[in-house]
Coordinates of C-alpha atoms and ligand atoms in Angstrom, one line a residue:
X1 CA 67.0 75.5 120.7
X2 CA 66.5 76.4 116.8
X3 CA 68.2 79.5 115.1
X4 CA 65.4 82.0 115.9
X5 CA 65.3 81.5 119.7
X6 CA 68.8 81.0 120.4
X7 CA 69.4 84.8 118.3
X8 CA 66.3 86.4 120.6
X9 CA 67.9 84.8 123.7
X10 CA 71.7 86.1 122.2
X11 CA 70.5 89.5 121.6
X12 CA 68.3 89.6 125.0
X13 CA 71.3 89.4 127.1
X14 CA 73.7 91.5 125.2
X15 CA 71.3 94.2 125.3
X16 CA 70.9 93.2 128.9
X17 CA 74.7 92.8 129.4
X18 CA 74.8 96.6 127.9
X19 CA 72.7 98.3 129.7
X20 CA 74.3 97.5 133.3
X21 CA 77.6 98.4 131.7
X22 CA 76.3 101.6 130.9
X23 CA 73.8 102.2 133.6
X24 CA 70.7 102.2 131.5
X25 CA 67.1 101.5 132.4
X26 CA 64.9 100.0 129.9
X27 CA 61.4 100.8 129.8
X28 CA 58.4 99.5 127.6
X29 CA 55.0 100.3 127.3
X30 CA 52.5 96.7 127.3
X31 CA 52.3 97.2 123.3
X32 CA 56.0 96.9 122.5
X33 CA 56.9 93.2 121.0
X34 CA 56.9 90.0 123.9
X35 CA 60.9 89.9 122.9
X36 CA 61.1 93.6 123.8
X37 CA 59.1 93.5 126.9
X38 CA 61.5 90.9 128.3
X39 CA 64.0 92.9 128.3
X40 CA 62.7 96.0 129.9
X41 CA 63.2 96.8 133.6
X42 CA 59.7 98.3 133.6
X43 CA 56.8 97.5 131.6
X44 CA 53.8 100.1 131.8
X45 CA 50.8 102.2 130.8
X46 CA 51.6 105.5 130.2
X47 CA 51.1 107.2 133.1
X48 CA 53.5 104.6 134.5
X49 CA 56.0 105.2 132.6
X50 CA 56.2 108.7 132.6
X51 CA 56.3 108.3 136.8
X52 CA 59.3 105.7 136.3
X53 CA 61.0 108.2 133.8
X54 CA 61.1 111.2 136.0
X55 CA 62.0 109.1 138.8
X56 CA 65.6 107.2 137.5
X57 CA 68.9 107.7 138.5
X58 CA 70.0 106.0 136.0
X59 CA 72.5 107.9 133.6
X60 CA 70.4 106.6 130.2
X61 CA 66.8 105.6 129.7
X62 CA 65.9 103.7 126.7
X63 CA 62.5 104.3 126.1
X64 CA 60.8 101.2 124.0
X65 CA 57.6 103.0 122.9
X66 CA 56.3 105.8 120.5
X67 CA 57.6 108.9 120.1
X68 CA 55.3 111.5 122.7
X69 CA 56.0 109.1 125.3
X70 CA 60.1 109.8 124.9
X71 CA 59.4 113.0 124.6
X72 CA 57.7 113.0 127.8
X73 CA 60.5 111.2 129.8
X74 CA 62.8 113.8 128.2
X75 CA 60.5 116.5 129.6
X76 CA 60.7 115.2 133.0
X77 CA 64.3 114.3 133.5
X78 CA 65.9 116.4 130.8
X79 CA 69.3 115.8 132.3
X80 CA 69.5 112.1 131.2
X81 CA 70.2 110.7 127.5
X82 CA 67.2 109.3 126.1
X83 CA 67.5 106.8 123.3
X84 CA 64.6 105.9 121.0
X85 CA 65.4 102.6 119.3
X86 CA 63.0 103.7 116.4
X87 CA 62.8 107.6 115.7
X88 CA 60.5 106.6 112.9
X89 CA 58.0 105.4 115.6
X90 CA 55.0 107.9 116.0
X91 CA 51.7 108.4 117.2
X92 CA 49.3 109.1 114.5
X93 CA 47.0 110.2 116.9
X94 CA 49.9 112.6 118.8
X95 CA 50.1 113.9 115.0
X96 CA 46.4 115.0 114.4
X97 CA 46.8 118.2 116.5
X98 CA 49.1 120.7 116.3
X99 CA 50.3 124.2 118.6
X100 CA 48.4 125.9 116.3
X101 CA 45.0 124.2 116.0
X102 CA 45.3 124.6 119.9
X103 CA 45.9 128.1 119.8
X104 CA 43.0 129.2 117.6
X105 CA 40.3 127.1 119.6
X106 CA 42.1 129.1 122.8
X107 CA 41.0 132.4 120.4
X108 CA 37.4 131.0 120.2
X109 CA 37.0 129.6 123.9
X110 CA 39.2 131.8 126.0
X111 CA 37.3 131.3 129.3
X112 CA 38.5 127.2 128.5
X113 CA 41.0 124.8 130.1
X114 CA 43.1 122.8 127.9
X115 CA 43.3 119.3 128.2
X116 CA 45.9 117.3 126.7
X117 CA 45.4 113.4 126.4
X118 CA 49.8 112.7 126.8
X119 CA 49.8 111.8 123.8
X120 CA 50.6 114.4 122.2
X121 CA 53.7 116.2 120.6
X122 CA 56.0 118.4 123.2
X123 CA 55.2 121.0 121.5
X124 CA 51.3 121.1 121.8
X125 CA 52.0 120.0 125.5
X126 CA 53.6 123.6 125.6
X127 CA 50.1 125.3 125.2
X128 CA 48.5 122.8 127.3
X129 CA 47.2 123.5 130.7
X130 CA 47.4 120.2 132.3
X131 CA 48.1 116.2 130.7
X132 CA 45.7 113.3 131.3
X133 CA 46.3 109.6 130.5
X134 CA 43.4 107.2 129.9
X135 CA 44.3 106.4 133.6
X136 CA 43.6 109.3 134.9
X137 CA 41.7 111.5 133.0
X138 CA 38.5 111.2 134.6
X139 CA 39.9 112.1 138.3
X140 CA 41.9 114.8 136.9
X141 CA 39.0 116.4 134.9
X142 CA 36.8 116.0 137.7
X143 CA 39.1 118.2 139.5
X144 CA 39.7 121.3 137.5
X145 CA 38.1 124.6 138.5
X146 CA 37.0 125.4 135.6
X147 CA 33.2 124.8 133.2
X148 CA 34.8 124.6 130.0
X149 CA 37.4 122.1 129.0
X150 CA 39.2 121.6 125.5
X151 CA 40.4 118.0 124.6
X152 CA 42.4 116.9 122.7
X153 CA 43.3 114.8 120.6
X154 CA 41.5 111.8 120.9
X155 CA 37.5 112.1 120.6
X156 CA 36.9 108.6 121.5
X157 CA 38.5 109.1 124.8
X158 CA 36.9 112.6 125.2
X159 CA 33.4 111.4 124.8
X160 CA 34.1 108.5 127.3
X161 CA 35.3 111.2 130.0
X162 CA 32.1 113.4 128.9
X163 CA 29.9 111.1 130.0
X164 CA 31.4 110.9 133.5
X165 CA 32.2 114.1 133.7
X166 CA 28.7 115.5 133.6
X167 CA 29.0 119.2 134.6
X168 CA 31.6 120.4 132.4
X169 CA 31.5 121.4 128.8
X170 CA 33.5 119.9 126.2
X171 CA 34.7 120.8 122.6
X172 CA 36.2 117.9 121.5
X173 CA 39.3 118.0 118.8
X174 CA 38.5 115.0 116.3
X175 CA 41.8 112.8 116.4
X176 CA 42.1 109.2 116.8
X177 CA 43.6 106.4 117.3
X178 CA 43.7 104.8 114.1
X179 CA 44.2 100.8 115.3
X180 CA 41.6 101.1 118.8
X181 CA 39.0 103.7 116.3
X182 CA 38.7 100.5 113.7
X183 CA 37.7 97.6 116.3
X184 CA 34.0 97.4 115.0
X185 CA 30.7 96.9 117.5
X186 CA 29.8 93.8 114.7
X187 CA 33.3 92.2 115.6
X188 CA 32.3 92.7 119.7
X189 CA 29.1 91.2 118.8
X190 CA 30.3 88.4 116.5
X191 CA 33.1 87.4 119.8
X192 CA 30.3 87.3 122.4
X193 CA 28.3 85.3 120.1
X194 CA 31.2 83.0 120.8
X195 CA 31.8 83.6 124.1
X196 CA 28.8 84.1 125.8
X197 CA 30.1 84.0 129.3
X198 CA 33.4 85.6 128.7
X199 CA 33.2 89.8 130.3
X200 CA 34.1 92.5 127.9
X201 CA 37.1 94.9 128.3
X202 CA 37.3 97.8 126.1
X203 CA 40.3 101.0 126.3
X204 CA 38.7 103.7 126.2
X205 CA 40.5 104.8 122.8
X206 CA 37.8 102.7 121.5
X207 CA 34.5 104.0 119.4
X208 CA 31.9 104.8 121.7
X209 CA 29.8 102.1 119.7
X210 CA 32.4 99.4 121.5
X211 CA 32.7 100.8 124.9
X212 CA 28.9 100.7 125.6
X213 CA 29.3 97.1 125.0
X214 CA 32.3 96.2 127.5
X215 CA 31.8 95.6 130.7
X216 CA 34.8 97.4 131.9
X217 CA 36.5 100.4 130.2
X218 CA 39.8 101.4 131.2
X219 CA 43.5 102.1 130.9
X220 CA 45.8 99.1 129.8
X221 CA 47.1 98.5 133.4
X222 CA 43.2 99.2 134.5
X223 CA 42.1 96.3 132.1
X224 CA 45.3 94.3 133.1
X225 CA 43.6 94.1 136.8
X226 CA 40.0 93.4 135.8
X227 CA 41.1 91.0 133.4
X228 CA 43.4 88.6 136.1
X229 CA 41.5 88.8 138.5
X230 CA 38.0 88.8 137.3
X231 CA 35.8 85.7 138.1
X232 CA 35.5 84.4 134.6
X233 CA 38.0 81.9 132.9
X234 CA 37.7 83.9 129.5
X235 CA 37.9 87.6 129.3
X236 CA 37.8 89.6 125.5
X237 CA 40.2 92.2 125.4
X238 CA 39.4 95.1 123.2
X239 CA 42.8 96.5 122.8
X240 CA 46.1 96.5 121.1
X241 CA 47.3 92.9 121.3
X242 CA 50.9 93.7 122.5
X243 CA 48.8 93.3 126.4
X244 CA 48.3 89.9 126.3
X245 CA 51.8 89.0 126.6
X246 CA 51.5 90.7 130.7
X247 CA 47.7 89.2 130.8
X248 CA 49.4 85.7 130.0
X249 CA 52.0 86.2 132.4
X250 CA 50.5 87.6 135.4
X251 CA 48.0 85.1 135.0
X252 CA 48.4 82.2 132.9
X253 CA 45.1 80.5 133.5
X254 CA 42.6 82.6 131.6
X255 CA 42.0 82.9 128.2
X256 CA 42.3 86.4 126.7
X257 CA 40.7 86.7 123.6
X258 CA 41.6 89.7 121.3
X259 CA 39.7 91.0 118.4
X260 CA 41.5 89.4 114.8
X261 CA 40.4 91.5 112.1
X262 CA 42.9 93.7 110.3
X263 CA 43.5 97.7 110.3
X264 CA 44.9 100.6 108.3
X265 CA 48.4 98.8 108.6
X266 CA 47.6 95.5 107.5
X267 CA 48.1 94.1 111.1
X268 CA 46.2 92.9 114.2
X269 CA 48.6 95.6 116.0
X270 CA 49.9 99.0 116.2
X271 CA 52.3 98.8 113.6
X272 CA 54.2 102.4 114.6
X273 CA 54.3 100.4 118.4
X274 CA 55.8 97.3 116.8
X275 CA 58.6 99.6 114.8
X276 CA 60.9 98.7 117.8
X277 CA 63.0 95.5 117.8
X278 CA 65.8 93.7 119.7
X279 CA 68.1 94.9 117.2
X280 CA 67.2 98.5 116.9
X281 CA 67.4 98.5 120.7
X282 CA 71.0 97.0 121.1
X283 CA 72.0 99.3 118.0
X284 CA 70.8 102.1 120.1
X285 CA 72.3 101.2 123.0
X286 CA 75.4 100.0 121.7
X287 CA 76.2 103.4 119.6
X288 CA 74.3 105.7 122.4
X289 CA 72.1 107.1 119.1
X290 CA 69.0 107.8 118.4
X291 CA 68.8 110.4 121.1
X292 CA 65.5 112.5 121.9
X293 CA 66.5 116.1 121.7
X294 CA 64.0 119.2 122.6
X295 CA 64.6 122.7 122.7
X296 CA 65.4 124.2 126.1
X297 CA 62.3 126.6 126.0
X298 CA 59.6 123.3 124.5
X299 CA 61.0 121.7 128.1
X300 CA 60.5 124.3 130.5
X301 CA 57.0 125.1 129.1
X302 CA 55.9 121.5 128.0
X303 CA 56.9 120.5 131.5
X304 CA 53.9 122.5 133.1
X305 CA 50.9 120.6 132.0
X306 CA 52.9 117.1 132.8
X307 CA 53.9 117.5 136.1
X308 CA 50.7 119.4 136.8
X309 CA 48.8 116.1 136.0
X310 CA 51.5 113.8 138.1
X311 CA 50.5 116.0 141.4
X312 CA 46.9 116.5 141.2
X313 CA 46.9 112.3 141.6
Ligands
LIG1 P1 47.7 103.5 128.1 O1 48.8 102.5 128.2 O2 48.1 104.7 128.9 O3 46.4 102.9 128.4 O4 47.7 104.1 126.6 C1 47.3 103.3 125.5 C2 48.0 103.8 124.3 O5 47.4 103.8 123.3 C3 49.3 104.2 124.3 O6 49.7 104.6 123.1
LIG2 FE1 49.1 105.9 119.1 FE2 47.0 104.2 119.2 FE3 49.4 103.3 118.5 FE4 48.9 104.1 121.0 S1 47.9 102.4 120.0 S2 50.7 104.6 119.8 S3 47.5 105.8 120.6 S4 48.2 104.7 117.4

């Protein structure tokens, strides 16, 4: 075994060794690093992630994702210590809307729902009515009694939910995703040149110009299930890249062909995603740092819209 592996494998079960001592649970979402993923207890979209977070009994949860998504686990089981291995790791989508820019479009539209994609800070989940993931949002939407519905942040995803979801009204907030907004309909174009038989699955964080090309839209563990078990042996995947380490294991014989060309990072991937390593999560674990900490009052109201989303599905 050369240097590299045998220090991945080292650090792999010392982090693994830690966390029974201590009675952690490790959770990572499908765009955390292979290396990272291996280690998790739970790997998930998410919606599945926030289910697993409020239902642990263990005494720590080490969430291996970006920032709205600890939050949320701290939301929903604010008596455990939740450790971020990289505070540094954002959303820069959760970042284009604030409490604020909420509360002045609830001025202008006060007969309006709020919708919240989760990700999102705690703090705009406070003035939120109810959460949606890219799981769920369509059922949940589809729900609500009411004609008018505010979304935020992510217009790429609001636009995808507005064409389902015919007989509402929407006023779409105009965030992004930064990596899923740059995937290009040329570079769809150029890979089914290539592949001709190969299905298309786009997230639905992706340009409308790209998602009327797929064949399937959905979630990452929607596209997981279309893409091992669809009937073709080649499937392009039209989402961060961090997936195909679960498409590869759940089912090895497909090829899953991701889009290549660079974005606002430099990288194939979500860089802010990737900020969290084997040994910022054994240093986190190790020392108990990097804990998520909210204000009592941000819990109690950001808790509303969250668990609101978890019953209505
Ligand atoms: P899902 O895993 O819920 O599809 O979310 C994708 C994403 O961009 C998370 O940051
Ligand atoms: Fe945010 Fe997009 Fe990265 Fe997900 S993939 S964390 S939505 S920037």
């Amino acid at each position: 075994m050369n240097a590299v592996v045998s220090d991945v494998k080292y650090l792999q079960e010392e982090i693994k060794k830690l966390a029974s001592e201590k009675k952690a649970v490790i959770l990572a979402h499908y765009y955390q690093r292979p290396e990272v993923q291996d280690i998790a207890d739970f790997v998930g979209d998410s919606l599945e992630l926030a289910r697993k977070a409020k239902e642990t009994d263990a005494d720590i949860i080490v969430f291996c994702g970006v920032r709205f998504m600890c939050e949320t686990a701290k939301i929903l089981n604010p008596g455990k210590k939740v450790l971020h291995p990289n505070p540094e790791s954002g959303c820069p989508m959760a970042d284009m809307v604030t409490k604020r820019d909420i509360e002045q479009l609830k001025e202008k539209h006060p007969d309006a729902l709020v919708v919240s994609y989760v990700n999102t800070t705690a703090d705009v989940k406070t003035v939120s009515d109810i959460c949606v993931t890219s799981a769920n949002a369509v059922n949940v939407i589809r729900k609500l009694d009411a004609k008018k519905i505010i979304f935020v942040p992510d217009q790429c995803l609001g636009q995808w939910i507005a064409k389902q979801v015919r007989d509402k009204e929407f006023i779409m907030w105009k965030g992004f995703c930064p990596p899923h907004f740059e995937f290009t309909a040329q570079e769809v174009e150029r890979l089914k040149e290539r592949y001709p038989d190969a299905p298309v699955a786009a997230h639905p964080e992706c340009h409308p110009k790209v998602t009327e090309m797929a064949d399937f839209v959905g979630s990452t563990s929607q596209i997981i299930k279309y893409a091992t078990t669809c009937e073709a042996d080649k499937v392009i995947v039209i989402t961060e890249v961090g997936l195909k380490h679960t498409l590869k294991k759940k089912n090895p014989h497909k090829e899953y062909i991701f889009p290549e060309s660079m974005n606002y990072c430099g990288t194939v991937y979500c860089c802010t995603m990737k900020g969290i390593t084997l040994d910022k999560v054994y240093e986190t674990l190790k020392n108990e740092i990097n804990e998520v900490v909210l204000p009592e009052d941000v819990i109690e109201k950001a808790k509303k819209p969250i668990e609101r989303m978890i019953s209505v599905l």
